[in-house]
Amino acid sequence: MNLTSGDYHGVVASARAGTEVAPRSAVSVQLAAQEAKAWARLGDRRQTEVALDRGRRLLDALPYPENLAHHFMVDPTKFDFYAMDCYRHLAEDRMAESLANEVIQASTDFDGTERAPMRLAEARITHGVVAARQGDLDQAVHHGEQALHGERKSLPSLMMVIRDLTRVLRERYPSEPATKAYLGQLQAVTASNGLAWAPRSP
C-alpha cells in the first residue's frame, strides 16, 4: 500500500481489507490513517473525516503503545501527524496549522532538542503551505527553508512532502524571486545528495 504511487482508491481498498483481518489492533489504526490520507488526496473531506474518526476511536480503545519506534505502533501524537497531512491536502488551513503546532510541541524537548525530525519537517512544511495560501510568501519560504535545512532526515521522503509547498508556490508566486531562490536551494540540496529534483506541474 503506497500513497506515492497515486493509486488512492487502491490504498483505500487495501486499508479496508487489512482492517477486516485485524479490526481492533494497532495495525488497524495505521490503516485508518492511511485510508484517511488517500481520501484527502482525492479531495473527499467526508470520507477523510470518517476514516480519521474510526482511527481515533480505535486508538483510544487501545493501551498506550510500549514501543513507539515500531512502524505500526501509533500514539496520539503520531495520529495528529497523520491528521495534519490530511487537512493540509484538504486545504483546511486552520485545522492543519493547529495540528502542526501540536506536532512541533510534541516533537521538541524543553531544551529545543528535536526528537522527531521528519515530523517536525512536515509540520514546518504545513506552516509553509498555509502561509503561502494566506498570501505570506516570505513566511512560506522561511518555513520551507527550516524544513530543508533542519536536522538530517530522510531526504527522499522530505522531498515528497516539500512538493506540497512548491506546488502552491509555483501556482501562486511563479515569478517571484523568493520562489525561484527556494527552488534553486532544493535543486542544490538534492544534487549534492545524488538525487534528482523536478518540481511537478500543478
mmCIF file of C-alpha atoms in Angstrom:
data_model
loop_
_atom_site.group_PDB
_atom_site.id
_atom_site.type_symbol
_atom_site.label_atom_id
_atom_site.label_comp_id
_atom_site.label_asym_id
_atom_site.label_seq_id
_atom_site.Cartn_x
_atom_site.Cartn_y
_atom_site.Cartn_z
ATOM 1 C CA MET A 1 0.000 0.000 0.000
ATOM 2 C CA ASN A 2 1.818 3.077 -1.254
ATOM 3 C CA LEU A 3 0.404 6.590 -1.411
ATOM 4 C CA THR A 4 3.267 7.730 -3.614
ATOM 5 C CA SER A 5 2.024 5.550 -6.485
ATOM 6 C CA GLY A 6 -1.067 7.729 -6.852
ATOM 7 C CA ASP A 7 -3.460 4.772 -6.685
ATOM 8 C CA TYR A 8 -5.525 6.274 -3.896
ATOM 9 C CA HIS A 9 -8.575 4.090 -4.442
ATOM 10 C CA GLY A 10 -6.228 1.110 -4.246
ATOM 11 C CA VAL A 11 -4.915 2.396 -0.918
ATOM 12 C CA VAL A 12 -8.475 2.672 0.401
ATOM 13 C CA ALA A 13 -9.305 -0.876 -0.724
ATOM 14 C CA SER A 14 -6.124 -2.292 0.798
ATOM 15 C CA ALA A 15 -6.653 -0.441 4.077
ATOM 16 C CA ARG A 16 -10.197 -1.731 4.407
ATOM 17 C CA ALA A 17 -9.151 -5.282 3.575
ATOM 18 C CA GLY A 18 -6.427 -5.132 6.208
ATOM 19 C CA THR A 19 -8.826 -3.745 8.788
ATOM 20 C CA GLU A 20 -11.178 -6.692 8.250
ATOM 21 C CA VAL A 21 -8.327 -9.055 9.139
ATOM 22 C CA ALA A 22 -7.358 -7.219 12.340
ATOM 23 C CA PRO A 23 -10.215 -4.853 13.175
ATOM 24 C CA ARG A 24 -9.147 -3.898 16.719
ATOM 25 C CA SER A 25 -5.374 -3.753 16.520
ATOM 26 C CA ALA A 26 -2.710 -1.067 16.319
ATOM 27 C CA VAL A 27 -2.283 -2.020 12.685
ATOM 28 C CA SER A 28 -5.890 -1.001 12.047
ATOM 29 C CA VAL A 29 -5.181 2.454 13.479
ATOM 30 C CA GLN A 30 -2.346 2.815 10.985
ATOM 31 C CA LEU A 31 -4.562 1.542 8.176
ATOM 32 C CA ALA A 32 -7.314 4.016 9.063
ATOM 33 C CA ALA A 33 -4.759 6.814 8.903
ATOM 34 C CA GLN A 34 -3.524 5.659 5.508
ATOM 35 C CA GLU A 35 -7.094 5.467 4.246
ATOM 36 C CA ALA A 36 -7.748 8.994 5.507
ATOM 37 C CA LYS A 37 -4.634 10.271 3.729
ATOM 38 C CA ALA A 38 -5.790 8.646 0.499
ATOM 39 C CA TRP A 39 -9.268 10.198 0.755
ATOM 40 C CA ALA A 40 -7.701 13.590 1.472
ATOM 41 C CA ARG A 41 -5.646 13.342 -1.700
ATOM 42 C CA LEU A 42 -8.857 12.528 -3.551
ATOM 43 C CA GLY A 43 -10.400 15.676 -2.090
ATOM 44 C CA ASP A 44 -13.166 13.858 -0.207
ATOM 45 C CA ARG A 45 -13.433 15.556 3.165
ATOM 46 C CA ARG A 46 -16.353 13.452 4.405
ATOM 47 C CA GLN A 47 -14.600 10.133 3.843
ATOM 48 C CA THR A 48 -11.393 11.578 5.286
ATOM 49 C CA GLU A 49 -13.231 12.546 8.462
ATOM 50 C CA VAL A 50 -14.887 9.121 8.676
ATOM 51 C CA ALA A 51 -11.536 7.331 8.420
ATOM 52 C CA LEU A 52 -9.874 9.688 10.919
ATOM 53 C CA ASP A 53 -12.738 9.263 13.369
ATOM 54 C CA ARG A 54 -12.528 5.479 13.068
ATOM 55 C CA GLY A 55 -8.784 5.556 13.626
ATOM 56 C CA ARG A 56 -9.064 7.850 16.614
ATOM 57 C CA ARG A 57 -11.730 5.676 18.253
ATOM 58 C CA LEU A 58 -9.598 2.567 17.688
ATOM 59 C CA LEU A 59 -6.579 4.339 19.149
ATOM 60 C CA ASP A 60 -8.491 5.481 22.218
ATOM 61 C CA ALA A 61 -9.585 1.903 22.898
ATOM 62 C CA LEU A 62 -6.026 0.529 22.839
ATOM 63 C CA PRO A 63 -3.431 0.687 25.633
ATOM 64 C CA TYR A 64 -0.680 3.227 25.170
ATOM 65 C CA PRO A 65 1.996 1.564 22.994
ATOM 66 C CA GLU A 66 5.182 0.423 24.723
ATOM 67 C CA ASN A 67 7.422 0.575 21.662
ATOM 68 C CA LEU A 68 6.814 3.786 19.745
ATOM 69 C CA ALA A 69 9.678 3.007 17.383
ATOM 70 C CA HIS A 70 7.704 0.134 15.852
ATOM 71 C CA HIS A 71 6.355 1.130 12.444
ATOM 72 C CA PHE A 72 2.790 0.005 13.120
ATOM 73 C CA MET A 73 2.566 1.494 16.616
ATOM 74 C CA VAL A 74 0.562 4.717 16.731
ATOM 75 C CA ASP A 75 0.351 7.086 19.685
ATOM 76 C CA PRO A 76 -1.891 10.183 19.840
ATOM 77 C CA THR A 77 0.917 12.442 18.615
ATOM 78 C CA LYS A 78 1.598 10.253 15.598
ATOM 79 C CA PHE A 79 -2.096 10.220 14.778
ATOM 80 C CA ASP A 80 -2.158 14.024 14.946
ATOM 81 C CA PHE A 81 0.741 13.957 12.490
ATOM 82 C CA TYR A 82 -1.318 11.866 10.066
ATOM 83 C CA ALA A 83 -4.365 14.100 10.526
ATOM 84 C CA MET A 84 -2.237 17.189 9.837
ATOM 85 C CA ASP A 85 -1.269 15.697 6.475
ATOM 86 C CA CYS A 86 -4.932 15.114 5.654
ATOM 87 C CA TYR A 87 -6.080 18.625 6.492
ATOM 88 C CA ARG A 88 -3.164 20.166 4.588
ATOM 89 C CA HIS A 89 -4.279 18.321 1.462
ATOM 90 C CA LEU A 90 -7.897 19.322 2.017
ATOM 91 C CA ALA A 91 -6.814 22.990 2.369
ATOM 92 C CA GLU A 92 -8.401 23.074 5.818
ATOM 93 C CA ASP A 93 -5.764 25.537 6.897
ATOM 94 C CA ARG A 94 -6.918 26.347 10.416
ATOM 95 C CA MET A 95 -7.033 22.687 11.422
ATOM 96 C CA ALA A 96 -3.777 21.864 9.616
ATOM 97 C CA GLU A 97 -1.979 24.754 11.307
ATOM 98 C CA SER A 98 -3.319 23.830 14.742
ATOM 99 C CA LEU A 99 -2.192 20.231 14.335
ATOM 100 C CA ALA A 100 1.206 21.370 13.032
ATOM 101 C CA ASN A 101 1.663 23.359 16.252
ATOM 102 C CA GLU A 102 0.778 20.259 18.280
ATOM 103 C CA VAL A 103 3.245 18.143 16.321
ATOM 104 C CA ILE A 104 6.047 20.675 16.769
ATOM 105 C CA GLN A 105 5.431 20.950 20.502
ATOM 106 C CA ALA A 106 5.277 17.189 20.994
ATOM 107 C CA SER A 107 8.375 16.562 18.864
ATOM 108 C CA THR A 108 10.641 19.084 20.597
ATOM 109 C CA ASP A 109 12.182 18.687 24.071
ATOM 110 C CA PHE A 110 12.105 21.549 26.564
ATOM 111 C CA ASP A 111 15.731 22.405 25.672
ATOM 112 C CA GLY A 112 14.955 22.609 21.953
ATOM 113 C CA THR A 113 16.264 19.159 21.042
ATOM 114 C CA GLU A 114 14.408 17.716 18.057
ATOM 115 C CA ARG A 115 13.163 14.206 18.839
ATOM 116 C CA ALA A 116 11.274 13.571 15.603
ATOM 117 C CA PRO A 117 12.991 15.406 12.724
ATOM 118 C CA MET A 118 10.678 14.149 9.974
ATOM 119 C CA ARG A 119 7.526 15.060 11.874
ATOM 120 C CA LEU A 120 8.978 18.498 12.570
ATOM 121 C CA ALA A 121 9.935 18.962 8.942
ATOM 122 C CA GLU A 122 6.450 18.075 7.722
ATOM 123 C CA ALA A 123 4.869 20.344 10.339
ATOM 124 C CA ARG A 124 7.044 23.198 9.076
ATOM 125 C CA ILE A 125 6.063 22.428 5.502
ATOM 126 C CA THR A 126 2.430 22.545 6.639
ATOM 127 C CA HIS A 127 3.015 26.003 8.119
ATOM 128 C CA GLY A 128 4.663 26.989 4.847
ATOM 129 C CA VAL A 129 1.735 25.795 2.764
ATOM 130 C CA VAL A 130 -0.741 27.634 4.978
ATOM 131 C CA ALA A 131 1.323 30.830 4.837
ATOM 132 C CA ALA A 132 1.525 30.610 1.036
ATOM 133 C CA ARG A 133 -2.229 30.173 0.747
ATOM 134 C CA GLN A 134 -2.739 33.178 3.007
ATOM 135 C CA GLY A 135 -0.541 35.381 0.856
ATOM 136 C CA ASP A 136 2.602 35.443 3.015
ATOM 137 C CA LEU A 137 5.354 34.341 0.646
ATOM 138 C CA ASP A 138 8.198 35.305 2.995
ATOM 139 C CA GLN A 139 6.857 33.132 5.800
ATOM 140 C CA ALA A 140 6.114 30.309 3.378
ATOM 141 C CA VAL A 141 9.710 30.241 2.174
ATOM 142 C CA HIS A 142 11.032 30.666 5.732
ATOM 143 C CA HIS A 143 9.176 27.569 6.898
ATOM 144 C CA GLY A 144 10.265 25.694 3.803
ATOM 145 C CA GLU A 145 13.901 26.548 4.481
ATOM 146 C CA GLN A 146 13.560 25.431 8.104
ATOM 147 C CA ALA A 147 12.287 22.062 6.913
ATOM 148 C CA LEU A 148 15.008 21.715 4.301
ATOM 149 C CA HIS A 149 17.941 22.680 6.497
ATOM 150 C CA GLY A 150 16.842 21.144 9.788
ATOM 151 C CA GLU A 151 18.434 18.144 11.440
ATOM 152 C CA ARG A 152 19.279 15.465 8.871
ATOM 153 C CA LYS A 153 16.373 13.291 7.878
ATOM 154 C CA SER A 154 15.239 11.023 5.052
ATOM 155 C CA LEU A 155 15.712 13.336 2.089
ATOM 156 C CA PRO A 156 13.613 11.329 -0.427
ATOM 157 C CA SER A 157 10.660 11.323 1.992
ATOM 158 C CA LEU A 158 11.146 15.021 2.699
ATOM 159 C CA MET A 159 11.186 15.874 -0.994
ATOM 160 C CA MET A 160 7.831 14.145 -1.438
ATOM 161 C CA VAL A 161 6.312 16.387 1.253
ATOM 162 C CA ILE A 162 8.059 19.536 0.046
ATOM 163 C CA ARG A 163 6.267 19.127 -3.280
ATOM 164 C CA ASP A 164 3.098 20.220 -1.462
ATOM 165 C CA LEU A 165 4.761 23.559 -0.750
ATOM 166 C CA THR A 166 6.451 24.007 -4.123
ATOM 167 C CA ARG A 167 3.159 23.295 -5.876
ATOM 168 C CA VAL A 168 1.497 26.210 -4.059
ATOM 169 C CA LEU A 169 4.495 28.491 -4.620
ATOM 170 C CA ARG A 170 4.541 27.732 -8.335
ATOM 171 C CA GLU A 171 0.775 28.197 -8.657
ATOM 172 C CA ARG A 172 0.586 31.493 -6.786
ATOM 173 C CA TYR A 173 4.037 33.074 -6.978
ATOM 174 C CA PRO A 174 5.686 31.617 -10.099
ATOM 175 C CA SER A 175 7.703 34.719 -10.988
ATOM 176 C CA GLU A 176 8.709 35.838 -7.508
ATOM 177 C CA PRO A 177 12.458 35.823 -6.747
ATOM 178 C CA ALA A 178 11.794 34.084 -3.417
ATOM 179 C CA THR A 179 10.101 31.175 -5.199
ATOM 180 C CA LYS A 180 12.928 30.853 -7.697
ATOM 181 C CA ALA A 181 15.535 31.052 -4.926
ATOM 182 C CA TYR A 182 13.817 28.328 -2.902
ATOM 183 C CA LEU A 183 13.545 26.032 -5.910
ATOM 184 C CA GLY A 184 17.238 26.663 -6.503
ATOM 185 C CA GLN A 185 18.012 25.582 -2.939
ATOM 186 C CA LEU A 186 16.039 22.380 -3.465
ATOM 187 C CA GLN A 187 17.945 21.615 -6.648
ATOM 188 C CA ALA A 188 21.276 22.216 -4.916
ATOM 189 C CA VAL A 189 20.446 20.061 -1.895
ATOM 190 C CA THR A 190 19.125 17.172 -3.945
ATOM 191 C CA ALA A 191 22.026 17.314 -6.400
ATOM 192 C CA SER A 192 24.547 17.242 -3.551
ATOM 193 C CA ASN A 193 22.854 14.093 -2.264
ATOM 194 C CA GLY A 194 22.748 12.366 -5.637
ATOM 195 C CA LEU A 195 19.017 12.864 -6.130
ATOM 196 C CA ALA A 196 17.074 14.416 -8.974
ATOM 197 C CA TRP A 197 14.639 17.239 -8.345
ATOM 198 C CA ALA A 198 11.966 18.017 -10.884
ATOM 199 C CA PRO A 199 9.050 20.007 -9.433
ATOM 200 C CA ARG A 200 5.817 18.586 -10.764
ATOM 201 C CA SER A 201 3.402 20.763 -12.631
ATOM 202 C CA PRO A 202 0.183 21.562 -10.763
#
